[in-house]
Amino acid sequence: MDNLLGLLRIRVKRGVNLAVRDVRSSDPYVVVKMGKQKLKTHVIRKDVNPQWNEDLTLSISDPNLPIKLTVYDHDTFSKDDKMGDAEFDIKSFIEAMTMDLHGLPAGTVVTRLQPSRQNCLAEESCITWTDGKVAQDLCLRLRNVECGEVELSLHWIDLPGSKGVQSL
């Protein structure tokens, strides 16, 4: 708890055009890993465009660690098939949180991140100041698979007694 900065709430919104791993569809779920933490969404049956809208919360001690996301196809009688993976970092998100943004109008774009070979972004990702909080929407292109994207949003939760990002 000594090094805990706060919590990162990752809303896993939806998958878009995910790979087919069963006969005509897939039963996808998402696993999110950061360091030794591992969280997963529920399985959506027979859908290559699933709507999860599920919140997964990570404890953040080291904001330099990448967050890894893997999509799997749930199989009842065999090992679950991998449907691609992606990785993202939260350095820009944390950096935006250390800025003095109070007084800015809601919806102000603080930072824009462009897709590149160094990240898994499928499109521009904006870090915004909304309702007195920093938020980021991401659309990640899955790697090691023929197709598929996953849409996420990030929100920070301050914890009483934690160091907080201002200590960085």
mmCIF file of C-alpha atoms in Angstrom:
data_model
loop_
_atom_site.group_PDB
_atom_site.id
_atom_site.type_symbol
_atom_site.label_atom_id
_atom_site.label_comp_id
_atom_site.label_asym_id
_atom_site.label_seq_id
_atom_site.Cartn_x
_atom_site.Cartn_y
_atom_site.Cartn_z
ATOM 1 C CA MET A 1 0.000 0.000 0.000
ATOM 2 C CA ASP A 2 3.008 2.311 0.575
ATOM 3 C CA ASN A 3 3.680 2.760 -3.152
ATOM 4 C CA LEU A 4 0.044 2.774 -4.273
ATOM 5 C CA LEU A 5 -0.745 5.867 -6.357
ATOM 6 C CA GLY A 6 -4.434 5.105 -6.862
ATOM 7 C CA LEU A 7 -6.747 2.973 -8.963
ATOM 8 C CA LEU A 8 -7.234 2.914 -12.713
ATOM 9 C CA ARG A 9 -10.734 1.996 -13.820
ATOM 10 C CA ILE A 10 -10.690 0.493 -17.304
ATOM 11 C CA ARG A 11 -14.100 0.294 -18.922
ATOM 12 C CA VAL A 12 -13.937 -2.449 -21.542
ATOM 13 C CA LYS A 13 -16.651 -1.116 -23.844
ATOM 14 C CA ARG A 14 -16.817 -3.371 -26.869
ATOM 15 C CA GLY A 15 -15.045 -5.465 -29.460
ATOM 16 C CA VAL A 16 -15.276 -4.642 -33.163
ATOM 17 C CA ASN A 17 -14.914 -7.195 -35.976
ATOM 18 C CA LEU A 18 -13.201 -9.781 -33.777
ATOM 19 C CA ALA A 19 -11.803 -12.936 -35.358
ATOM 20 C CA VAL A 20 -14.028 -15.994 -35.818
ATOM 21 C CA ARG A 21 -12.636 -18.914 -33.815
ATOM 22 C CA ASP A 22 -15.622 -21.288 -33.681
ATOM 23 C CA VAL A 23 -17.688 -22.460 -36.664
ATOM 24 C CA ARG A 24 -19.302 -19.110 -37.538
ATOM 25 C CA SER A 25 -18.652 -16.898 -34.539
ATOM 26 C CA SER A 26 -16.716 -16.659 -31.267
ATOM 27 C CA ASP A 27 -17.427 -16.472 -27.535
ATOM 28 C CA PRO A 28 -15.040 -13.642 -26.603
ATOM 29 C CA TYR A 29 -13.801 -12.324 -23.281
ATOM 30 C CA VAL A 30 -10.960 -9.935 -22.419
ATOM 31 C CA VAL A 31 -8.088 -10.457 -19.977
ATOM 32 C CA VAL A 32 -6.251 -7.355 -18.730
ATOM 33 C CA LYS A 33 -2.827 -7.736 -17.084
ATOM 34 C CA MET A 34 -0.511 -5.257 -15.417
ATOM 35 C CA GLY A 35 2.455 -6.632 -13.503
ATOM 36 C CA LYS A 36 1.068 -9.425 -11.311
ATOM 37 C CA GLN A 37 -2.557 -8.236 -11.569
ATOM 38 C CA LYS A 38 -4.909 -10.086 -13.907
ATOM 39 C CA LEU A 39 -8.593 -9.273 -14.464
ATOM 40 C CA LYS A 40 -11.144 -10.532 -16.963
ATOM 41 C CA THR A 41 -14.542 -9.679 -18.388
ATOM 42 C CA HIS A 42 -17.446 -12.068 -18.689
ATOM 43 C CA VAL A 43 -17.871 -14.204 -21.818
ATOM 44 C CA ILE A 44 -20.262 -12.974 -24.532
ATOM 45 C CA ARG A 45 -21.651 -15.931 -26.477
ATOM 46 C CA LYS A 46 -21.622 -16.127 -30.287
ATOM 47 C CA ASP A 47 -20.681 -12.503 -31.031
ATOM 48 C CA VAL A 48 -17.745 -11.023 -32.965
ATOM 49 C CA ASN A 49 -18.937 -7.485 -32.071
ATOM 50 C CA PRO A 50 -19.508 -7.925 -28.322
ATOM 51 C CA GLN A 51 -20.678 -5.154 -25.973
ATOM 52 C CA TRP A 52 -19.055 -5.772 -22.581
ATOM 53 C CA ASN A 53 -19.422 -2.334 -20.934
ATOM 54 C CA GLU A 54 -17.597 -3.814 -17.963
ATOM 55 C CA ASP A 55 -15.344 -2.000 -15.470
ATOM 56 C CA LEU A 56 -12.047 -3.592 -14.440
ATOM 57 C CA THR A 57 -9.993 -1.819 -11.764
ATOM 58 C CA LEU A 58 -6.207 -2.026 -11.436
ATOM 59 C CA SER A 59 -4.118 -0.826 -8.480
ATOM 60 C CA ILE A 60 -1.391 1.448 -9.837
ATOM 61 C CA SER A 61 1.998 1.534 -8.092
ATOM 62 C CA ASP A 62 4.256 1.845 -11.136
ATOM 63 C CA PRO A 63 2.716 3.944 -13.946
ATOM 64 C CA ASN A 64 5.579 2.917 -16.266
ATOM 65 C CA LEU A 65 4.385 -0.692 -16.496
ATOM 66 C CA PRO A 66 2.484 -1.421 -19.721
ATOM 67 C CA ILE A 67 -1.067 -2.759 -19.556
ATOM 68 C CA LYS A 68 -1.581 -5.880 -21.663
ATOM 69 C CA LEU A 69 -4.944 -6.861 -23.053
ATOM 70 C CA THR A 70 -5.702 -10.255 -24.622
ATOM 71 C CA VAL A 71 -8.971 -11.381 -26.190
ATOM 72 C CA TYR A 72 -9.840 -15.078 -25.946
ATOM 73 C CA ASP A 73 -12.567 -17.276 -27.384
ATOM 74 C CA HIS A 74 -14.137 -19.372 -24.619
ATOM 75 C CA ASP A 75 -14.283 -23.067 -25.475
ATOM 76 C CA THR A 76 -16.112 -25.594 -23.313
ATOM 77 C CA PHE A 77 -14.173 -28.762 -24.152
ATOM 78 C CA SER A 78 -10.758 -27.447 -25.178
ATOM 79 C CA LYS A 79 -8.257 -24.740 -24.315
ATOM 80 C CA ASP A 80 -9.559 -21.213 -24.994
ATOM 81 C CA ASP A 81 -8.307 -19.794 -28.316
ATOM 82 C CA LYS A 82 -6.386 -16.541 -28.437
ATOM 83 C CA MET A 83 -8.107 -13.861 -30.549
ATOM 84 C CA GLY A 84 -5.364 -11.235 -30.485
ATOM 85 C CA ASP A 85 -3.648 -8.952 -28.018
ATOM 86 C CA ALA A 86 -2.731 -5.317 -27.535
ATOM 87 C CA GLU A 87 -0.680 -3.230 -25.148
ATOM 88 C CA PHE A 88 -0.933 0.373 -23.974
ATOM 89 C CA ASP A 89 0.769 2.581 -21.440
ATOM 90 C CA ILE A 90 -0.708 5.180 -19.130
ATOM 91 C CA LYS A 91 2.247 7.605 -18.976
ATOM 92 C CA SER A 92 0.436 10.378 -20.915
ATOM 93 C CA PHE A 93 -2.742 9.775 -18.889
ATOM 94 C CA ILE A 94 -0.820 10.105 -15.583
ATOM 95 C CA GLU A 95 1.060 13.141 -16.919
ATOM 96 C CA ALA A 96 -2.268 14.868 -17.726
ATOM 97 C CA MET A 97 -3.434 14.170 -14.179
ATOM 98 C CA THR A 98 -0.465 16.058 -12.718
ATOM 99 C CA MET A 99 -1.432 19.236 -14.635
ATOM 100 C CA ASP A 100 -3.555 21.943 -13.032
ATOM 101 C CA LEU A 101 -6.693 21.595 -15.150
ATOM 102 C CA HIS A 102 -9.262 23.082 -12.751
ATOM 103 C CA GLY A 103 -11.147 25.931 -14.366
ATOM 104 C CA LEU A 104 -10.945 24.442 -17.862
ATOM 105 C CA PRO A 105 -14.276 23.906 -19.640
ATOM 106 C CA ALA A 106 -15.644 20.346 -19.612
ATOM 107 C CA GLY A 107 -14.629 18.371 -22.679
ATOM 108 C CA THR A 108 -11.277 20.176 -23.115
ATOM 109 C CA VAL A 109 -8.763 17.965 -24.932
ATOM 110 C CA VAL A 110 -5.572 17.911 -22.849
ATOM 111 C CA THR A 111 -3.461 15.569 -25.010
ATOM 112 C CA ARG A 112 -3.864 13.777 -28.341
ATOM 113 C CA LEU A 113 -2.065 10.476 -28.956
ATOM 114 C CA GLN A 114 -1.574 9.371 -32.549
ATOM 115 C CA PRO A 115 -1.467 5.768 -33.792
ATOM 116 C CA SER A 116 2.072 4.623 -34.585
ATOM 117 C CA ARG A 117 4.238 1.531 -34.908
ATOM 118 C CA GLN A 118 5.139 2.000 -31.235
ATOM 119 C CA ASN A 119 1.554 1.633 -29.960
ATOM 120 C CA CYS A 120 -1.590 -0.392 -30.656
ATOM 121 C CA LEU A 121 -3.888 2.585 -31.230
ATOM 122 C CA ALA A 122 -6.281 2.089 -34.148
ATOM 123 C CA GLU A 123 -7.139 5.800 -34.188
ATOM 124 C CA GLU A 124 -6.293 9.030 -32.398
ATOM 125 C CA SER A 125 -6.847 8.828 -28.641
ATOM 126 C CA CYS A 126 -7.793 11.984 -26.726
ATOM 127 C CA ILE A 127 -7.162 12.588 -23.056
ATOM 128 C CA THR A 128 -9.898 14.979 -21.934
ATOM 129 C CA TRP A 129 -10.935 16.988 -18.899
ATOM 130 C CA THR A 130 -14.553 15.957 -18.234
ATOM 131 C CA ASP A 131 -16.671 16.548 -15.117
ATOM 132 C CA GLY A 132 -13.619 17.646 -13.135
ATOM 133 C CA LYS A 133 -11.678 14.479 -14.012
ATOM 134 C CA VAL A 134 -9.158 13.279 -16.571
ATOM 135 C CA ALA A 135 -10.540 10.614 -18.947
ATOM 136 C CA GLN A 136 -9.189 8.808 -22.001
ATOM 137 C CA ASP A 137 -10.935 6.821 -24.727
ATOM 138 C CA LEU A 138 -8.847 4.288 -26.644
ATOM 139 C CA CYS A 139 -9.509 2.064 -29.625
ATOM 140 C CA LEU A 140 -6.829 -0.650 -29.736
ATOM 141 C CA ARG A 141 -6.019 -2.690 -32.836
ATOM 142 C CA LEU A 142 -5.385 -6.296 -31.865
ATOM 143 C CA ARG A 143 -2.040 -7.849 -32.856
ATOM 144 C CA ASN A 144 -1.206 -11.441 -33.797
ATOM 145 C CA VAL A 145 -4.621 -11.943 -35.392
ATOM 146 C CA GLU A 146 -6.261 -11.256 -38.761
ATOM 147 C CA CYS A 147 -8.690 -8.591 -37.493
ATOM 148 C CA GLY A 148 -10.279 -6.970 -34.482
ATOM 149 C CA GLU A 149 -10.308 -3.898 -32.263
ATOM 150 C CA VAL A 150 -11.266 -3.290 -28.636
ATOM 151 C CA GLU A 151 -12.619 0.021 -27.314
ATOM 152 C CA LEU A 152 -11.771 1.137 -23.770
ATOM 153 C CA SER A 153 -12.038 4.178 -21.568
ATOM 154 C CA LEU A 154 -9.777 5.060 -18.638
ATOM 155 C CA HIS A 155 -10.714 6.862 -15.434
ATOM 156 C CA TRP A 156 -8.673 7.482 -12.282
ATOM 157 C CA ILE A 157 -9.849 6.833 -8.730
ATOM 158 C CA ASP A 158 -7.970 8.579 -5.909
ATOM 159 C CA LEU A 159 -7.683 6.536 -2.752
ATOM 160 C CA PRO A 160 -7.532 8.149 0.677
ATOM 161 C CA GLY A 161 -4.150 7.306 2.201
ATOM 162 C CA SER A 162 -2.446 6.583 -1.142
ATOM 163 C CA LYS A 163 0.479 8.627 -2.459
ATOM 164 C CA GLY A 164 -1.530 9.959 -5.387
ATOM 165 C CA VAL A 165 -0.115 10.991 -8.770
ATOM 166 C CA GLN A 166 0.865 14.424 -7.468
ATOM 167 C CA SER A 167 3.764 12.670 -5.674
ATOM 168 C CA LEU A 168 5.379 11.785 -9.022
#
